[in-house]
PDB file of C-alpha atoms in Angstrom:
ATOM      1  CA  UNK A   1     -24.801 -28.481  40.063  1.00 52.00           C
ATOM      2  CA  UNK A   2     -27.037 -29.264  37.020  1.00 61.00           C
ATOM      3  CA  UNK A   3     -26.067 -28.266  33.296  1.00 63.00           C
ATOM      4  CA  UNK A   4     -28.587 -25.763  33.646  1.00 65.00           C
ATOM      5  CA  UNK A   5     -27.415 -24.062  36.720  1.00 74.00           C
ATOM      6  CA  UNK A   6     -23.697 -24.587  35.273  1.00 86.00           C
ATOM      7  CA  UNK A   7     -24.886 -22.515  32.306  1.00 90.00           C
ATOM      8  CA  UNK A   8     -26.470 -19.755  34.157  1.00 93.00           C
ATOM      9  CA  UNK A   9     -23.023 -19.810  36.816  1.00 93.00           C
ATOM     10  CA  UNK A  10     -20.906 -19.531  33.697  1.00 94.00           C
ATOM     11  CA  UNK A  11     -23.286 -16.905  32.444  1.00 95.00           C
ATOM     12  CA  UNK A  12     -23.330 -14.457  34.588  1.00 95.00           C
ATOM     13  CA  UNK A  13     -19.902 -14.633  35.357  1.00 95.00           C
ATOM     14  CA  UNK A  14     -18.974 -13.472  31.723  1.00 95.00           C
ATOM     15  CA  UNK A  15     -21.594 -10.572  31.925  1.00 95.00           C
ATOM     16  CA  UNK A  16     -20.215  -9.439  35.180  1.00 94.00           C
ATOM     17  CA  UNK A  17     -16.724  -9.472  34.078  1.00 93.00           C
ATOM     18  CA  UNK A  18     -17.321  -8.008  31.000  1.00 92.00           C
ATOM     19  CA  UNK A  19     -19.816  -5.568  32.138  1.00 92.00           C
ATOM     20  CA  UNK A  20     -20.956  -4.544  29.099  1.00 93.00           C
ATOM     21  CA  UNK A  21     -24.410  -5.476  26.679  1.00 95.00           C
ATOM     22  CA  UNK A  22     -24.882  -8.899  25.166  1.00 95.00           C
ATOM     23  CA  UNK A  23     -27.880 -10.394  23.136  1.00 95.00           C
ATOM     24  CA  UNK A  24     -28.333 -14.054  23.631  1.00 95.00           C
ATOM     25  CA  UNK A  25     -26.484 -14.398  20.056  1.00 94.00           C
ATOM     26  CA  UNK A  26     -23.246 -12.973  21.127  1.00 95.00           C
ATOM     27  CA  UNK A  27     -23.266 -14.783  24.388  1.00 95.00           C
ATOM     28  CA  UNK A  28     -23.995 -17.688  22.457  1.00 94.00           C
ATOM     29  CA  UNK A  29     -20.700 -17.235  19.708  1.00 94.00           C
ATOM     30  CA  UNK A  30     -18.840 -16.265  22.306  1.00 93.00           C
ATOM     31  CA  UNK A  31     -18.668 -19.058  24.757  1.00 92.00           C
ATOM     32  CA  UNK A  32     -19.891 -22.057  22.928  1.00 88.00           C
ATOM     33  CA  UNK A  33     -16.586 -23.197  21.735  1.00 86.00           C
ATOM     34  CA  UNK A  34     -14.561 -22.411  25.034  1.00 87.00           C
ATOM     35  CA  UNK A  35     -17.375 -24.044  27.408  1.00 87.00           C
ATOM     36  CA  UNK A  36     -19.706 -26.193  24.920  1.00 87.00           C
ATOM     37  CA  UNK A  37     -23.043 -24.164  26.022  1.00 88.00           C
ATOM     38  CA  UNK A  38     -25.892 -24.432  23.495  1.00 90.00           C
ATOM     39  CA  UNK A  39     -27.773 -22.081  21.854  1.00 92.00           C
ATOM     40  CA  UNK A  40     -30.753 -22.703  23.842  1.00 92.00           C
ATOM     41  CA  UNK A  41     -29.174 -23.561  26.989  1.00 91.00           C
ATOM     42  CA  UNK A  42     -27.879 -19.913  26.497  1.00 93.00           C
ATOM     43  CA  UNK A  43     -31.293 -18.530  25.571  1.00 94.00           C
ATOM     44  CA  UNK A  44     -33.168 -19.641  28.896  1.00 94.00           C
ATOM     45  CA  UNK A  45     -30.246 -18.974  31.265  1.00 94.00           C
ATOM     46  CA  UNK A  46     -30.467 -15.948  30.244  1.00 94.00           C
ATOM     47  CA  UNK A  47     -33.631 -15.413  30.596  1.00 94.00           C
ATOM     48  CA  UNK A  48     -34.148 -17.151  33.916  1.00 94.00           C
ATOM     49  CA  UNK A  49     -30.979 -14.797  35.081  1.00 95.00           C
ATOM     50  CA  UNK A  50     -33.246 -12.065  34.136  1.00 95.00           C
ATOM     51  CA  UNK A  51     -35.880 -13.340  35.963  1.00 95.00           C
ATOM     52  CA  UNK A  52     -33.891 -13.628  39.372  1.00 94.00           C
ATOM     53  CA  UNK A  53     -32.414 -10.615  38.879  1.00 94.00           C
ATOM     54  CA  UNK A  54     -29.205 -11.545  38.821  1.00 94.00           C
ATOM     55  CA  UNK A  55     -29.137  -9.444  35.226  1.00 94.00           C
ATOM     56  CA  UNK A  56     -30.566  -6.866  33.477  1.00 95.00           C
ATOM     57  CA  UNK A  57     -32.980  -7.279  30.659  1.00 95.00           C
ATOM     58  CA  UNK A  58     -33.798  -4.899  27.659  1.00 95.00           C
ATOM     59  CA  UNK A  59     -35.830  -5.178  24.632  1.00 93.00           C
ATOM     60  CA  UNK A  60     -35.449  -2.687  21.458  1.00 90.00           C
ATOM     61  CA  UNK A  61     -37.898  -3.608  18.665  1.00 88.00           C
ATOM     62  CA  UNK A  62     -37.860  -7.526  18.343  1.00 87.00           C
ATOM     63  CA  UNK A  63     -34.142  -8.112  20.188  1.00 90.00           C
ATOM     64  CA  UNK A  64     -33.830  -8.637  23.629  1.00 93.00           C
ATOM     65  CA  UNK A  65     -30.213  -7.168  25.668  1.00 95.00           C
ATOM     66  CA  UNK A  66     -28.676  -8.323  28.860  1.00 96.00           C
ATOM     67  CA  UNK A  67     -26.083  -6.940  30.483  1.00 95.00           C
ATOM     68  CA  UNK A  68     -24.975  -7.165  34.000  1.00 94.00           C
ATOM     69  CA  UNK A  69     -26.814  -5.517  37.135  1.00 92.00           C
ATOM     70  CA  UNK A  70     -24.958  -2.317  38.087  1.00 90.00           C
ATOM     71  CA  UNK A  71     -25.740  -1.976  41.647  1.00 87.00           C
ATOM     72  CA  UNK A  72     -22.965  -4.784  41.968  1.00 89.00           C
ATOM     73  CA  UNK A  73     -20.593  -2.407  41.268  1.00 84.00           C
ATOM     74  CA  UNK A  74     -19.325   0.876  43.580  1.00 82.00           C
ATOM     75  CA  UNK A  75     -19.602   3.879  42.378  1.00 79.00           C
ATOM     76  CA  UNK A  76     -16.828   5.383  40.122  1.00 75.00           C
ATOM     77  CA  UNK A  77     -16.048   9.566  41.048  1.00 81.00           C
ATOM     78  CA  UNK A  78     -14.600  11.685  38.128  1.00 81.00           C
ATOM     79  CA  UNK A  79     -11.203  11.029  39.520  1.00 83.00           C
ATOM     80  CA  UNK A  80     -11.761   7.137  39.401  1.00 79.00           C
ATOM     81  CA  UNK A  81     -13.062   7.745  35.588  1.00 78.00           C
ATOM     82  CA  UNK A  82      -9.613  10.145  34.718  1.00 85.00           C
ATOM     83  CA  UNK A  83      -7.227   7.524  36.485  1.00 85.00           C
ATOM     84  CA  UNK A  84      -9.157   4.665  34.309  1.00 79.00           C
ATOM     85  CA  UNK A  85      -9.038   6.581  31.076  1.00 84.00           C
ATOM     86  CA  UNK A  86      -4.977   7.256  32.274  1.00 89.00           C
ATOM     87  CA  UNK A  87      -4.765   3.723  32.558  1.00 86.00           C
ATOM     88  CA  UNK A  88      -6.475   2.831  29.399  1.00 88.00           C
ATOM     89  CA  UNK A  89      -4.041   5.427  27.507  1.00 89.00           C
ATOM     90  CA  UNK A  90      -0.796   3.979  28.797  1.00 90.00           C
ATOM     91  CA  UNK A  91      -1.876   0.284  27.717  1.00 90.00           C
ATOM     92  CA  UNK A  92      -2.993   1.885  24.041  1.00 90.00           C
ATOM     93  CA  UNK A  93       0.426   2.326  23.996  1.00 90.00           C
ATOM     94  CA  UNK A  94       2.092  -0.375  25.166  1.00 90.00           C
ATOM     95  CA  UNK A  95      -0.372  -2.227  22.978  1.00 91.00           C
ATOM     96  CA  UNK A  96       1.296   0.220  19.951  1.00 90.00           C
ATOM     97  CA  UNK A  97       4.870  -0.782  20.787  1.00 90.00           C
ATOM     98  CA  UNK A  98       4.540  -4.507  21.072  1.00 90.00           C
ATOM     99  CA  UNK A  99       2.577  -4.300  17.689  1.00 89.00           C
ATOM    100  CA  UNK A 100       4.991  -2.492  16.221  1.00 90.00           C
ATOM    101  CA  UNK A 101       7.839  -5.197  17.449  1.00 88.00           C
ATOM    102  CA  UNK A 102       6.296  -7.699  16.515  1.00 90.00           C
ATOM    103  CA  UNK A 103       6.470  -6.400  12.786  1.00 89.00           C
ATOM    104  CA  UNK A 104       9.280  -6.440  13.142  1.00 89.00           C
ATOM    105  CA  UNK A 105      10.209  -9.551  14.533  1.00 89.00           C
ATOM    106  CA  UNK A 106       7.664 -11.050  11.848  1.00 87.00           C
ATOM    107  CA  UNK A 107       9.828  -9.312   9.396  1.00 87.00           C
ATOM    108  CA  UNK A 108      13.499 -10.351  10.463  1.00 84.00           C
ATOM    109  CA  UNK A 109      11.999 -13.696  10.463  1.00 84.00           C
ATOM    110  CA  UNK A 110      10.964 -13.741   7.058  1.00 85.00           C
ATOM    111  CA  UNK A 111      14.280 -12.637   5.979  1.00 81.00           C
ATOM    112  CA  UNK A 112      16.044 -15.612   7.688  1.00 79.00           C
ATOM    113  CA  UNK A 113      13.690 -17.886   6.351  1.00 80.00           C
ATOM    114  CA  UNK A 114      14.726 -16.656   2.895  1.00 82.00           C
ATOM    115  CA  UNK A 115      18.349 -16.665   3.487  1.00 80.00           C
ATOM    116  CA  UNK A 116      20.810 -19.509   2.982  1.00 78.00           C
ATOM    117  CA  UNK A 117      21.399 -21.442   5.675  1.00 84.00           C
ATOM    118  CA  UNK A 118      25.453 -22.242   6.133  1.00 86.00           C
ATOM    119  CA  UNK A 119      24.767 -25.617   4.474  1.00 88.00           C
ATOM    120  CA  UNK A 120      23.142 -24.147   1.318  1.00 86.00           C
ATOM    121  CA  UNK A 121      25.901 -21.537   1.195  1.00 87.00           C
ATOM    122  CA  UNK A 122      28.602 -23.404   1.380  1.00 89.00           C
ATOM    123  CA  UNK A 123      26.888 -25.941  -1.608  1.00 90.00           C
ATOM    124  CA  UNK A 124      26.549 -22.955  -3.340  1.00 89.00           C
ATOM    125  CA  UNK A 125      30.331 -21.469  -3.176  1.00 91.00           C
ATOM    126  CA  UNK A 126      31.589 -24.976  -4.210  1.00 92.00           C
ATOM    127  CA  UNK A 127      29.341 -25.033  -7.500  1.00 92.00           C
ATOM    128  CA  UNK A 128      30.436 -21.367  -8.413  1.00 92.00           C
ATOM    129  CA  UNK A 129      34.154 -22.269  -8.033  1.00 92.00           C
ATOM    130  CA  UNK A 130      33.361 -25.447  -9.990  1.00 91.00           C
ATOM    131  CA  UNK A 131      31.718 -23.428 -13.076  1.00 92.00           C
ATOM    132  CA  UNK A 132      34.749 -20.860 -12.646  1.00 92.00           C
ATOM    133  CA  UNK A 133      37.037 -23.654 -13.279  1.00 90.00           C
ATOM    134  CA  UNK A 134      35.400 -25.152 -16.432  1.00 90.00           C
ATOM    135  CA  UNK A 135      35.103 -21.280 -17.800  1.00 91.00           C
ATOM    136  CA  UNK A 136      39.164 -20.756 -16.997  1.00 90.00           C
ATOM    137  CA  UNK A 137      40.217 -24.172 -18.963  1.00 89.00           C
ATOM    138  CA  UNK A 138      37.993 -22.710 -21.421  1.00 88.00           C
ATOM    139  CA  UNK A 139      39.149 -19.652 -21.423  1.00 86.00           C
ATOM    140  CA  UNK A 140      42.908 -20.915 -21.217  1.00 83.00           C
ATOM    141  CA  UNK A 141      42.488 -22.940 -24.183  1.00 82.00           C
ATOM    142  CA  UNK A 142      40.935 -20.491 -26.734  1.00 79.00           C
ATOM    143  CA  UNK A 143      44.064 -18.508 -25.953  1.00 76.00           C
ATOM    144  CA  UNK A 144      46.494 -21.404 -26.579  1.00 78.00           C
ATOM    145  CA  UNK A 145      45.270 -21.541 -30.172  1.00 70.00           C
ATOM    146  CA  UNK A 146      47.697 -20.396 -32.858  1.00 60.00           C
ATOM    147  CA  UNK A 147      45.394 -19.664 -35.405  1.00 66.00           C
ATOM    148  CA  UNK A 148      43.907 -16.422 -34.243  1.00 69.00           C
ATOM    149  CA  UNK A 149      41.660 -14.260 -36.868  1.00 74.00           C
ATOM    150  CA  UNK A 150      42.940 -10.830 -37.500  1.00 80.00           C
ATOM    151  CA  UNK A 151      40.577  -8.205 -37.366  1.00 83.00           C
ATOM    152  CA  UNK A 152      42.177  -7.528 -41.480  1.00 86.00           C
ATOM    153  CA  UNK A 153      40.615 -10.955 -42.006  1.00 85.00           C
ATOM    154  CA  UNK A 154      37.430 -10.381 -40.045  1.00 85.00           C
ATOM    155  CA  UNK A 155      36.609  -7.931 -42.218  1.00 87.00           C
ATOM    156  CA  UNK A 156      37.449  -8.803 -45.331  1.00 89.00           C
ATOM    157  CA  UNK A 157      34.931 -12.237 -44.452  1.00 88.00           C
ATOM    158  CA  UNK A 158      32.163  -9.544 -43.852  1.00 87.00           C
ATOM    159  CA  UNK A 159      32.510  -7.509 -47.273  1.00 89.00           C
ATOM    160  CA  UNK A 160      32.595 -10.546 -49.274  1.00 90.00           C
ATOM    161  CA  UNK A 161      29.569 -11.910 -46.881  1.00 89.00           C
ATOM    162  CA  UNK A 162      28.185  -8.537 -47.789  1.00 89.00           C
ATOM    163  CA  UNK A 163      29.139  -8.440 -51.693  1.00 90.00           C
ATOM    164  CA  UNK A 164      27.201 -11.954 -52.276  1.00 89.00           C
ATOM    165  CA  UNK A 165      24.151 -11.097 -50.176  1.00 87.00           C
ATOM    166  CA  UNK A 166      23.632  -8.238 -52.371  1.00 90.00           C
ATOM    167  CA  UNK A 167      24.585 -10.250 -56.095  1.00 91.00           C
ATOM    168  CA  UNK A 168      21.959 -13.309 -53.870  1.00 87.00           C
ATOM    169  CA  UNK A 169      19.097 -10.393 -53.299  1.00 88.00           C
ATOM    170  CA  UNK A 170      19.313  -9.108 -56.910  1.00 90.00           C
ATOM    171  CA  UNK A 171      19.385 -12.248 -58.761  1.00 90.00           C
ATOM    172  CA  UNK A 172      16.745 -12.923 -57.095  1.00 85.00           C
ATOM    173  CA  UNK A 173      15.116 -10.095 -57.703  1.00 90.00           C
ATOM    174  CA  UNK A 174      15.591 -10.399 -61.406  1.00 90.00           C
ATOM    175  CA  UNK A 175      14.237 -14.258 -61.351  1.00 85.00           C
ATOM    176  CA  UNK A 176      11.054 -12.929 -59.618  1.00 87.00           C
ATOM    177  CA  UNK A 177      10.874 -10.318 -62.466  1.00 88.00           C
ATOM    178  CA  UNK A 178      11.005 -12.504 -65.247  1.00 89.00           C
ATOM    179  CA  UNK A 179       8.671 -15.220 -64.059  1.00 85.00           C
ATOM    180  CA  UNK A 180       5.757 -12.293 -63.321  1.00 88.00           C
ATOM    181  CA  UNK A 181       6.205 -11.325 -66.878  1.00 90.00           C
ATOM    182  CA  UNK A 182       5.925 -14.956 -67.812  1.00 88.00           C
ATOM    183  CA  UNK A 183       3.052 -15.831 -65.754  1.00 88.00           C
ATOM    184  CA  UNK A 184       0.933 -12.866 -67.443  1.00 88.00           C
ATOM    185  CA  UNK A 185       0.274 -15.232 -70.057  1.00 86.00           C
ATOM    186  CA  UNK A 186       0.597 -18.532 -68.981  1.00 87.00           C
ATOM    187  CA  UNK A 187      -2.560 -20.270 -68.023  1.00 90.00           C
ATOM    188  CA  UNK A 188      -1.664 -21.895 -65.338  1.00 87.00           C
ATOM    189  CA  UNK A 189      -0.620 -21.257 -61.583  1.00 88.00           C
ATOM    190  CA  UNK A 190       3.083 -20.042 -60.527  1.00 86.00           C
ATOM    191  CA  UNK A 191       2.972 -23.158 -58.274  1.00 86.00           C
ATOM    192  CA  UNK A 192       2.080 -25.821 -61.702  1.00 89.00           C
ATOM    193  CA  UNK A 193       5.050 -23.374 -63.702  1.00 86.00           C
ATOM    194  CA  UNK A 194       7.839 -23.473 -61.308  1.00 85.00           C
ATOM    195  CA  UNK A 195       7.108 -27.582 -61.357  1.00 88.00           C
ATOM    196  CA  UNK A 196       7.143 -27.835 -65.155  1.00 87.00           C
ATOM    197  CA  UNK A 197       9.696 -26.398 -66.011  1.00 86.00           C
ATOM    198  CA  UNK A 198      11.668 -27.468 -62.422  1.00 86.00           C
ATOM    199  CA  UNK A 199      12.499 -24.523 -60.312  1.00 84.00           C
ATOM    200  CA  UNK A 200      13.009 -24.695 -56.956  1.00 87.00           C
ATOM    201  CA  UNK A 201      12.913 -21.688 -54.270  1.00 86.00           C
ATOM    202  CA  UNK A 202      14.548 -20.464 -51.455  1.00 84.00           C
ATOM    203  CA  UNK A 203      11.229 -21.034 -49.735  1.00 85.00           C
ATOM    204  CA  UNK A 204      11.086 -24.786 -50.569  1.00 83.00           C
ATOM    205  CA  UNK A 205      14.215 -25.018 -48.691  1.00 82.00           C
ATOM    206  CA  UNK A 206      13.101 -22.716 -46.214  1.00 83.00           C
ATOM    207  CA  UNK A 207      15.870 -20.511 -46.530  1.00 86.00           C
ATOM    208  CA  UNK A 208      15.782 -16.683 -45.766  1.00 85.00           C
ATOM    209  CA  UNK A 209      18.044 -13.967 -47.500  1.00 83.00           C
ATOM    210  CA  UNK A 210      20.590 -12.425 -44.782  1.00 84.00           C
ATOM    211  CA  UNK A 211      20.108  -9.034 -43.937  1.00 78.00           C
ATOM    212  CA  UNK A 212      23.391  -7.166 -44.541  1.00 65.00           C
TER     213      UNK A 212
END
């Protein structure tokens, strides 16, 4: 058999079994990868097909359509059509459920992929009990020291924390005061001042009040 007639054999055996309208484009897309055909191989099969009547031919506007000859086929009564569309229902169906399985499958599977296998689990216990160990000695040895601070002593810390916040924001406060007052009638910048006569700032030290 030449590659032509191999084409045309291969052909028409698609259109027959699919039984429905092709253009020479869909033909083409559709069985170039499974059986190599080109696209003008496919083309003039076709065509010569049509020619020996082996198919149908079409043409609407500018595109051509083959599809398969239907005297071929037997006649199909009402009650042929009902028991196909039957038929068609029940594999809807079963098409449904194995979909829907296979979701679900699908999604068990990408829950064990996430879990830890018994490997990674057991790793994982081991560290945990590890860190719970260091935190215990820790914790044991905070409570083996004899100098605990009262809460009486906690909070007389805070007041006096508290007390020289306060006396730090007002002296402050007072300093800022008196250098404005100065600076109204000095000539020079507050920056050239506070180097003359040799201040230094919180903010040269980078320092920031506490908030109480």
């Amino acid at each position: 058999m030449s590659k032509r007639d191999n084409s045309a054999a291969v052909i028409l055996a698609y259109l027959n079994a699919k039984n429905r309208p092709y253009s020479t484009q869909d033909v083409f897309c559709n069985l170039q990868k499974q059986h190599g055909l080109g696209k003008t191989a496919v083309v003039k099969s076709m065509e010569l097909l049509a020619l020996e009547g082996k198919i149908k031919e079409k043409t609407y506007g500018k595109q051509k359509i083959y599809f398969a000859d239907q005297a071929q086929f037997k006649d199909v009564n009402d009650a042929d059509l009902k028991g196909m569309d039957s038929q068609i229902s029940n594999l809807n169906e079963e098409m449904q459920a194995l979909s829907q399985s296979c979701r679900q499958l699908d999604a068990e599977l990408k829950d064990l992929n996430n879990s830890l296998t018994t490997q990674e689990m057991t790793s994982q216990i081991t560290r945990l009990r590890d860190e719970c160990s260091v935190c215990r000695e820790r914790l044991d040895k905070i409570k083996s020291v004899a100098t605990h601070v009262t809460p009486e002593e906690k909070d007389k810390v805070l007041k006096e924390h508290n007390i020289y916040v306060k006396e730090w924001r007002k002296r402050k406060r007072l300093a800022s005061d008196m250098m404005d007052t100065i600076l109204e009638g000095y000539p020079k910048s507050k920056k050239e001042f506070l180097e003359e006569v040799g201040v230094e700032t919180d903010e040269d030290y980078k320092v920031v009040v506490p908030t109480v």
